[in-house]
mmCIF file of C-alpha atoms and ligand atoms in Angstrom:
data_model
loop_
_atom_site.group_PDB
_atom_site.id
_atom_site.type_symbol
_atom_site.label_atom_id
_atom_site.label_comp_id
_atom_site.label_asym_id
_atom_site.label_seq_id
_atom_site.Cartn_x
_atom_site.Cartn_y
_atom_site.Cartn_z
ATOM 1 C CA MET A 1 -14.818 27.912 9.606
ATOM 2 C CA CYS A 2 -12.947 27.003 6.408
ATOM 3 C CA PRO A 3 -13.422 29.946 3.820
ATOM 4 C CA PRO A 4 -15.296 29.242 0.823
ATOM 5 C CA PRO A 5 -13.327 27.763 -1.963
ATOM 6 C CA PRO A 6 -12.035 29.912 -4.827
ATOM 7 C CA PRO A 7 -13.952 30.431 -8.071
ATOM 8 C CA PRO A 8 -12.594 27.720 -10.584
ATOM 9 C CA SER A 9 -11.114 30.475 -12.892
ATOM 10 C CA ILE A 10 -8.564 31.335 -10.237
ATOM 11 C CA VAL A 11 -5.411 29.320 -9.542
ATOM 12 C CA THR A 12 -6.348 26.568 -7.283
ATOM 13 C CA ASP A 13 -4.834 25.992 -3.899
ATOM 14 C CA THR A 14 -1.682 24.036 -3.395
ATOM 15 C CA GLU A 15 -1.614 21.213 -1.375
ATOM 16 C CA SER A 16 0.154 22.931 1.711
ATOM 17 C CA ASP A 17 -2.383 25.849 1.563
ATOM 18 C CA LEU A 18 -5.169 23.321 1.845
ATOM 19 C CA LEU A 19 -3.417 21.493 4.604
ATOM 20 C CA ALA A 20 -2.911 24.760 6.477
ATOM 21 C CA ARG A 21 -6.582 25.485 6.044
ATOM 22 C CA ILE A 22 -7.641 22.083 7.428
ATOM 23 C CA ARG A 23 -5.322 22.665 10.334
ATOM 24 C CA VAL A 24 -6.649 26.107 11.096
ATOM 25 C CA HIS A 25 -10.359 24.767 11.163
ATOM 26 C CA GLY A 26 -9.227 21.728 13.303
ATOM 27 C CA ALA A 27 -12.134 19.436 12.950
ATOM 28 C CA VAL A 28 -10.520 16.638 10.788
ATOM 29 C CA PRO A 29 -12.875 13.755 9.966
ATOM 30 C CA ARG A 30 -11.833 10.636 12.015
ATOM 31 C CA HIS A 31 -12.720 8.171 9.386
ATOM 32 C CA ILE A 32 -12.849 8.944 5.656
ATOM 33 C CA ALA A 33 -14.347 6.018 3.353
ATOM 34 C CA ILE A 34 -13.521 6.183 -0.449
ATOM 35 C CA ILE A 35 -15.076 4.385 -3.157
ATOM 36 C CA MET A 36 -12.118 4.391 -5.737
ATOM 37 C CA ASP A 37 -14.033 4.472 -9.098
ATOM 38 C CA GLY A 38 -12.833 5.449 -12.694
ATOM 39 C CA ASN A 39 -9.730 3.442 -13.411
ATOM 40 C CA GLY A 40 -11.506 1.856 -16.550
ATOM 41 C CA ARG A 41 -12.463 5.307 -18.096
ATOM 42 C CA TRP A 42 -8.979 6.673 -17.243
ATOM 43 C CA ALA A 43 -7.389 3.897 -19.243
ATOM 44 C CA ARG A 44 -9.986 4.188 -22.133
ATOM 45 C CA GLU A 45 -9.218 7.648 -22.418
ATOM 46 C CA ARG A 46 -5.574 6.742 -23.087
ATOM 47 C CA HIS A 47 -6.719 3.968 -25.532
ATOM 48 C CA MET A 48 -5.170 1.491 -22.952
ATOM 49 C CA PRO A 49 -6.692 -1.755 -21.530
ATOM 50 C CA ARG A 50 -8.609 -1.440 -18.144
ATOM 51 C CA PRO A 51 -5.979 -3.062 -16.065
ATOM 52 C CA PHE A 52 -3.614 -0.243 -17.103
ATOM 53 C CA GLY A 53 -5.937 2.235 -15.288
ATOM 54 C CA HIS A 54 -6.180 -0.217 -12.121
ATOM 55 C CA ARG A 55 -2.296 -0.132 -12.013
ATOM 56 C CA SER A 56 -2.216 3.582 -12.212
ATOM 57 C CA GLY A 57 -4.668 3.752 -9.356
ATOM 58 C CA MET A 58 -2.056 2.278 -6.985
ATOM 59 C CA LYS A 59 -0.166 5.663 -6.752
ATOM 60 C CA ALA A 60 -3.567 7.324 -5.807
ATOM 61 C CA VAL A 61 -3.922 4.832 -3.009
ATOM 62 C CA ARG A 62 -0.511 5.757 -1.667
ATOM 63 C CA ALA A 63 -1.164 9.509 -2.009
ATOM 64 C CA VAL A 64 -4.502 9.268 0.026
ATOM 65 C CA ILE A 65 -2.679 7.102 2.743
ATOM 66 C CA GLU A 66 -0.045 9.743 3.082
ATOM 67 C CA GLY A 67 -2.630 12.562 3.010
ATOM 68 C CA CYS A 68 -4.535 10.927 5.917
ATOM 69 C CA LEU A 69 -1.501 10.619 8.138
ATOM 70 C CA GLU A 70 -0.482 14.236 7.392
ATOM 71 C CA ALA A 71 -4.036 15.612 8.033
ATOM 72 C CA GLY A 72 -4.313 13.338 11.166
ATOM 73 C CA VAL A 73 -7.220 11.086 10.000
ATOM 74 C CA GLU A 74 -7.451 8.024 12.249
ATOM 75 C CA TRP A 75 -9.377 5.476 9.894
ATOM 76 C CA LEU A 76 -9.174 5.237 6.150
ATOM 77 C CA SER A 77 -11.645 2.651 4.363
ATOM 78 C CA LEU A 78 -10.940 1.963 0.778
ATOM 79 C CA PHE A 79 -13.444 0.043 -1.442
ATOM 80 C CA ALA A 80 -10.897 -1.971 -3.753
ATOM 81 C CA PHE A 81 -12.984 -4.763 -5.152
ATOM 82 C CA SER A 82 -16.820 -5.548 -4.798
ATOM 83 C CA GLN A 83 -18.635 -8.794 -4.537
ATOM 84 C CA GLU A 84 -20.308 -7.630 -7.908
ATOM 85 C CA ASN A 85 -16.989 -7.068 -9.535
ATOM 86 C CA TRP A 86 -16.345 -10.971 -9.753
ATOM 87 C CA GLN A 87 -18.837 -10.571 -12.626
ATOM 88 C CA ARG A 88 -16.188 -8.807 -14.730
ATOM 89 C CA PRO A 89 -14.140 -10.639 -17.487
ATOM 90 C CA GLU A 90 -11.732 -13.098 -15.938
ATOM 91 C CA THR A 91 -8.731 -11.249 -17.355
ATOM 92 C CA GLU A 92 -9.730 -8.085 -15.582
ATOM 93 C CA VAL A 93 -10.280 -10.009 -12.405
ATOM 94 C CA SER A 94 -7.044 -11.884 -12.543
ATOM 95 C CA ALA A 95 -5.111 -8.551 -13.343
ATOM 96 C CA LEU A 96 -6.851 -6.894 -10.177
ATOM 97 C CA MET A 97 -5.960 -9.954 -8.035
ATOM 98 C CA ALA A 98 -2.299 -9.706 -9.166
ATOM 99 C CA LEU A 99 -2.220 -6.130 -8.353
ATOM 100 C CA LEU A 100 -3.455 -6.782 -4.960
ATOM 101 C CA GLU A 101 -0.820 -9.203 -4.284
ATOM 102 C CA GLU A 102 1.959 -6.774 -5.843
ATOM 103 C CA TYR A 103 0.703 -3.940 -3.858
ATOM 104 C CA ILE A 104 1.184 -5.854 -0.619
ATOM 105 C CA ALA A 105 4.536 -7.018 -1.652
ATOM 106 C CA ARG A 106 5.686 -3.558 -2.479
ATOM 107 C CA GLU A 107 3.915 -1.543 0.260
ATOM 108 C CA ALA A 108 3.598 -3.726 3.461
ATOM 109 C CA ALA A 109 7.018 -2.676 4.754
ATOM 110 C CA GLU A 110 6.395 1.007 4.235
ATOM 111 C CA LEU A 111 2.904 0.706 5.705
ATOM 112 C CA ARG A 112 4.356 -0.695 8.787
ATOM 113 C CA GLN A 113 7.005 1.909 9.011
ATOM 114 C CA GLN A 114 4.392 4.678 8.704
ATOM 115 C CA GLY A 115 2.412 3.130 11.699
ATOM 116 C CA VAL A 116 -0.379 2.026 9.407
ATOM 117 C CA GLN A 117 -2.392 -0.951 10.658
ATOM 118 C CA VAL A 118 -4.210 -2.794 7.615
ATOM 119 C CA TYR A 119 -7.329 -4.822 8.014
ATOM 120 C CA VAL A 120 -8.797 -6.685 5.147
ATOM 121 C CA HIS A 121 -12.576 -7.280 4.905
ATOM 122 C CA GLY A 122 -14.818 -9.207 2.731
ATOM 123 C CA ASP A 123 -15.657 -12.743 1.478
ATOM 124 C CA LEU A 124 -12.090 -13.574 1.377
ATOM 125 C CA ASP A 125 -12.803 -17.370 0.947
ATOM 126 C CA ARG A 126 -13.142 -16.429 -2.755
ATOM 127 C CA LEU A 127 -9.614 -15.297 -3.006
ATOM 128 C CA SER A 128 -6.791 -17.494 -4.744
ATOM 129 C CA ALA A 129 -4.370 -19.078 -2.286
ATOM 130 C CA ALA A 130 -1.634 -16.468 -3.338
ATOM 131 C CA ALA A 131 -3.988 -13.463 -2.655
ATOM 132 C CA ALA A 132 -5.232 -14.941 0.480
ATOM 133 C CA SER A 133 -1.609 -15.387 1.772
ATOM 134 C CA ALA A 134 -0.698 -11.799 0.752
ATOM 135 C CA VAL A 135 -3.745 -10.642 2.877
ATOM 136 C CA GLU A 136 -2.470 -12.596 5.883
ATOM 137 C CA ARG A 137 1.055 -11.153 5.334
ATOM 138 C CA VAL A 138 -0.063 -7.501 5.355
ATOM 139 C CA ARG A 139 -2.244 -8.050 8.231
ATOM 140 C CA ARG A 140 0.498 -9.653 10.119
ATOM 141 C CA GLU A 141 3.365 -7.396 9.302
ATOM 142 C CA THR A 142 1.414 -4.183 9.979
ATOM 143 C CA ALA A 143 -0.416 -5.402 13.326
ATOM 144 C CA GLY A 144 0.068 -2.833 16.108
ATOM 145 C CA GLY A 145 0.168 0.226 13.736
ATOM 146 C CA GLU A 146 -1.063 3.156 15.777
ATOM 147 C CA ARG A 147 -1.311 6.135 13.342
ATOM 148 C CA LEU A 148 -3.902 5.073 10.782
ATOM 149 C CA GLY A 149 -6.205 2.076 10.677
ATOM 150 C CA LEU A 150 -6.702 1.141 6.930
ATOM 151 C CA ASN A 151 -9.665 -0.979 5.997
ATOM 152 C CA LEU A 152 -9.214 -2.588 2.634
ATOM 153 C CA PHE A 153 -12.539 -4.054 1.263
ATOM 154 C CA ILE A 154 -12.010 -6.859 -1.079
ATOM 155 C CA SER A 155 -14.754 -9.282 -2.339
ATOM 156 C CA TYR A 156 -16.984 -7.054 -0.392
ATOM 157 C CA GLY A 157 -20.640 -6.333 -0.404
ATOM 158 C CA GLY A 158 -22.671 -4.177 2.119
ATOM 159 C CA ARG A 159 -25.757 -6.432 2.128
ATOM 160 C CA ALA A 160 -23.574 -9.603 2.553
ATOM 161 C CA GLU A 161 -21.947 -7.836 5.563
ATOM 162 C CA LEU A 162 -25.293 -7.299 7.007
ATOM 163 C CA VAL A 163 -26.395 -10.836 6.475
ATOM 164 C CA ARG A 164 -23.311 -11.976 8.065
ATOM 165 C CA ALA A 165 -23.780 -9.826 11.073
ATOM 166 C CA ALA A 166 -27.561 -11.319 11.428
ATOM 167 C CA ARG A 167 -26.138 -14.881 11.168
ATOM 168 C CA LEU A 168 -23.515 -14.391 13.918
ATOM 169 C CA LEU A 169 -26.368 -13.073 16.098
ATOM 170 C CA ALA A 170 -28.571 -15.754 15.271
ATOM 171 C CA ASP A 171 -25.776 -18.241 16.098
ATOM 172 C CA GLU A 172 -25.293 -16.809 19.490
ATOM 173 C CA VAL A 173 -28.823 -16.909 20.187
ATOM 174 C CA GLN A 174 -29.102 -20.384 19.435
ATOM 175 C CA GLN A 175 -25.994 -21.396 21.504
ATOM 176 C CA GLY A 176 -27.558 -19.472 24.418
ATOM 177 C CA GLY A 177 -25.146 -16.712 24.722
ATOM 178 C CA LEU A 178 -27.681 -13.957 23.709
ATOM 179 C CA THR A 179 -31.286 -13.377 24.048
ATOM 180 C CA PRO A 180 -33.299 -11.669 21.142
ATOM 181 C CA ASP A 181 -34.130 -8.703 23.211
ATOM 182 C CA ALA A 182 -30.350 -8.010 23.760
ATOM 183 C CA ILE A 183 -30.143 -7.291 19.972
ATOM 184 C CA ASP A 184 -30.021 -3.610 19.773
ATOM 185 C CA GLU A 185 -28.069 -1.334 17.240
ATOM 186 C CA GLN A 186 -24.993 -1.548 19.398
ATOM 187 C CA ALA A 187 -25.103 -5.476 19.338
ATOM 188 C CA PHE A 188 -25.607 -5.320 15.533
ATOM 189 C CA ARG A 189 -22.663 -2.796 14.942
ATOM 190 C CA ALA A 190 -20.371 -5.036 17.032
ATOM 191 C CA ARG A 191 -20.833 -7.942 14.470
ATOM 192 C CA LEU A 192 -19.865 -5.587 11.403
ATOM 193 C CA TYR A 193 -16.445 -5.710 10.010
ATOM 194 C CA THR A 194 -15.817 -2.378 11.052
ATOM 195 C CA ALA A 195 -16.712 -2.786 14.796
ATOM 196 C CA GLU A 196 -13.217 -1.622 15.963
ATOM 197 C CA GLY A 197 -13.466 1.864 14.633
ATOM 198 C CA PRO A 198 -16.045 4.863 14.204
ATOM 199 C CA ASP A 199 -18.391 5.138 11.318
ATOM 200 C CA PRO A 200 -17.080 7.203 8.346
ATOM 201 C CA ASP A 201 -17.663 10.902 8.748
ATOM 202 C CA LEU A 202 -16.867 11.406 5.182
ATOM 203 C CA LEU A 203 -17.590 9.265 2.066
ATOM 204 C CA ILE A 204 -15.802 10.035 -1.114
ATOM 205 C CA ARG A 205 -16.575 8.685 -4.485
ATOM 206 C CA THR A 206 -14.448 9.522 -7.460
ATOM 207 C CA SER A 207 -15.336 9.589 -11.220
ATOM 208 C CA GLY A 208 -18.702 11.652 -10.699
ATOM 209 C CA GLU A 209 -20.909 8.522 -10.105
ATOM 210 C CA GLN A 210 -23.691 9.205 -7.571
ATOM 211 C CA ARG A 211 -24.451 5.881 -5.892
ATOM 212 C CA LEU A 212 -23.207 3.724 -3.155
ATOM 213 C CA SER A 213 -22.732 0.442 -5.062
ATOM 214 C CA ASN A 214 -23.342 -1.649 -1.945
ATOM 215 C CA PHE A 215 -20.616 -0.178 -0.014
ATOM 216 C CA LEU A 216 -20.874 0.225 3.763
ATOM 217 C CA LEU A 217 -24.552 0.480 3.829
ATOM 218 C CA TRP A 218 -24.960 0.388 7.767
ATOM 219 C CA GLN A 219 -22.051 2.587 8.615
ATOM 220 C CA VAL A 220 -22.688 5.531 6.086
ATOM 221 C CA ALA A 221 -26.190 6.365 7.611
ATOM 222 C CA TYR A 222 -24.817 9.792 8.717
ATOM 223 C CA SER A 223 -21.642 10.243 6.514
ATOM 224 C CA GLU A 224 -21.167 13.482 4.604
ATOM 225 C CA LEU A 225 -21.142 12.512 0.976
ATOM 226 C CA TYR A 226 -18.607 14.024 -1.515
ATOM 227 C CA ILE A 227 -18.607 13.293 -5.245
ATOM 228 C CA SER A 228 -15.618 14.084 -7.078
ATOM 229 C CA ASN A 229 -15.425 14.236 -10.816
ATOM 230 C CA VAL A 230 -11.709 13.225 -10.942
ATOM 231 C CA LEU A 231 -11.100 9.702 -12.047
ATOM 232 C CA TRP A 232 -9.318 7.683 -9.475
ATOM 233 C CA PRO A 233 -5.790 7.512 -10.959
ATOM 234 C CA ASP A 234 -5.558 11.176 -10.906
ATOM 235 C CA PHE A 235 -6.937 11.705 -7.296
ATOM 236 C CA ASP A 236 -3.985 13.143 -5.292
ATOM 237 C CA ARG A 237 -3.318 14.616 -1.957
ATOM 238 C CA ALA A 238 -4.683 17.894 -2.837
ATOM 239 C CA ALA A 239 -8.047 16.304 -4.070
ATOM 240 C CA LEU A 240 -8.102 14.625 -0.713
ATOM 241 C CA TYR A 241 -7.458 18.004 1.163
ATOM 242 C CA GLU A 242 -10.126 19.524 -0.814
ATOM 243 C CA ALA A 243 -12.606 16.922 0.162
ATOM 244 C CA ILE A 244 -11.662 17.395 3.766
ATOM 245 C CA CYS A 245 -12.023 21.294 3.519
ATOM 246 C CA ASP A 246 -15.624 20.758 1.982
ATOM 247 C CA PHE A 247 -16.306 18.469 4.774
ATOM 248 C CA GLN A 248 -15.346 21.290 7.348
ATOM 249 C CA ARG A 249 -17.934 23.490 5.758
ATOM 250 C CA ARG A 250 -20.722 21.118 6.346
ATOM 251 C CA ASP A 251 -23.374 21.473 9.001
ATOM 252 C CA ARG A 252 -23.831 18.077 10.496
ATOM 253 C CA ARG A 253 -27.076 17.967 12.471
ATOM 254 C CA PHE A 254 -27.786 14.343 12.978
ATOM 255 C CA GLY A 255 -31.440 15.041 12.980
ATOM 256 C CA ARG A 256 -31.127 17.674 15.531
ATOM 257 C CA VAL A 257 -31.557 21.463 15.167
ATOM 258 C CA ASN A 258 -28.372 23.473 15.585
ATOM 259 C CA THR A 259 -28.695 26.528 17.478
HETATM 260 C C1 LIG B 1 -12.606 1.248 -10.004
HETATM 261 O O1 LIG B 1 -12.736 1.616 -11.386
HETATM 262 C C2 LIG B 1 -12.056 -0.122 -9.740
HETATM 263 C C3 LIG B 1 -12.791 -1.341 -9.494
HETATM 264 C C4 LIG B 1 -14.208 -1.329 -9.463
HETATM 265 C C5 LIG B 1 -12.168 -2.513 -9.159
HETATM 266 P P1 LIG B 1 -13.539 0.838 -12.437
HETATM 267 O O2 LIG B 1 -12.849 -0.253 -13.107
HETATM 268 O O3 LIG B 1 -14.935 0.691 -11.982
HETATM 269 O O4 LIG B 1 -13.591 2.057 -13.510
HETATM 270 P P2 LIG B 1 -14.730 2.439 -14.518
HETATM 271 O O5 LIG B 1 -15.780 2.825 -13.514
HETATM 272 O O6 LIG B 1 -14.973 1.337 -15.393
HETATM 273 O O7 LIG B 1 -14.234 3.768 -15.113
HETATM 274 C C1 LIG B 2 -17.600 0.239 -7.068
HETATM 275 O O1 LIG B 2 -17.421 0.584 -8.257
HETATM 276 C C2 LIG B 2 -16.715 -0.903 -6.512
HETATM 277 C C3 LIG B 2 -15.352 -0.296 -6.374
HETATM 278 C C4 LIG B 2 -14.835 0.721 -6.385
HETATM 279 C C5 LIG B 2 -14.545 -1.492 -5.871
HETATM 280 P P1 LIG B 2 -17.927 -0.223 -9.498
HETATM 281 O O2 LIG B 2 -17.534 0.463 -10.668
HETATM 282 O O3 LIG B 2 -18.065 -1.536 -9.436
HETATM 283 O O4 LIG B 2 -19.552 0.312 -9.327
HETATM 284 P P2 LIG B 2 -20.766 0.320 -10.327
HETATM 285 O O5 LIG B 2 -20.856 -0.759 -11.110
HETATM 286 O O6 LIG B 2 -20.438 1.595 -11.355
HETATM 287 O O7 LIG B 2 -22.079 0.702 -9.621
HETATM 288 MG MG1 LIG B 3 -16.539 1.945 -11.873
#
């Protein structure tokens, strides 16, 4: 068991102390999902425009990827842009899309070297030609990475993902490849974007908001929830390790009784 965290008045553990604690406990979440929130507030605190916060959030993305690699997490799912985020002002949406392209141009080679395979999920038909080609590039260049599966959710909505799965099943029934009584949870799950990996064990949301905002509605049925008050650009490896340590203290019952 991870020991209880120190009271806040005491100097907080360093990154390496936390990693050592995680390793002693041993049970590392296989899949961590993160709602990366708080970029706008981070920028506002500095009297800067919102895109400045989004740009600053890129280093937190690198930190959590490296932290996951170090801790031995197998899957990381990052909510980068929701279907609802298209309703933000045009200038903010274009800044976010430009950052996506820049992130891929800058990081694809390193991700590949680190053994990270990138998957991108969402309604990608809405992306510009340049953003769509960046997505194709990172998929291609990181294919075969075996240390960490990185799911990037862009133009994504959880309800839309469920509707898409239902439609895929309906099509298969119509084509005669499937009968309605063969539609069970496993068949449904297999039509989700995340079919290849396990469901998230741990869902982290930064910036203190306590809602799902339409993220992975099916997959988080039994995820442990961890709300961090840290704004996304300030989220670092130590913050990730604290979340993992907290996860290791949870008693996951899945509806059963633990003896
Ligand atoms: C998260 O930060 C990034 C995206 C949703 C794209 P926000 O932009 O939502 O930041 P806040 O919540 O306004 O602080
Ligand atoms: C959720 O954050 C989407 C992403 C982090 C990409 P939002 O900031 O869009 O969510 P709400 O509007 O606070 O629910
Ligand atoms: Mg937000």
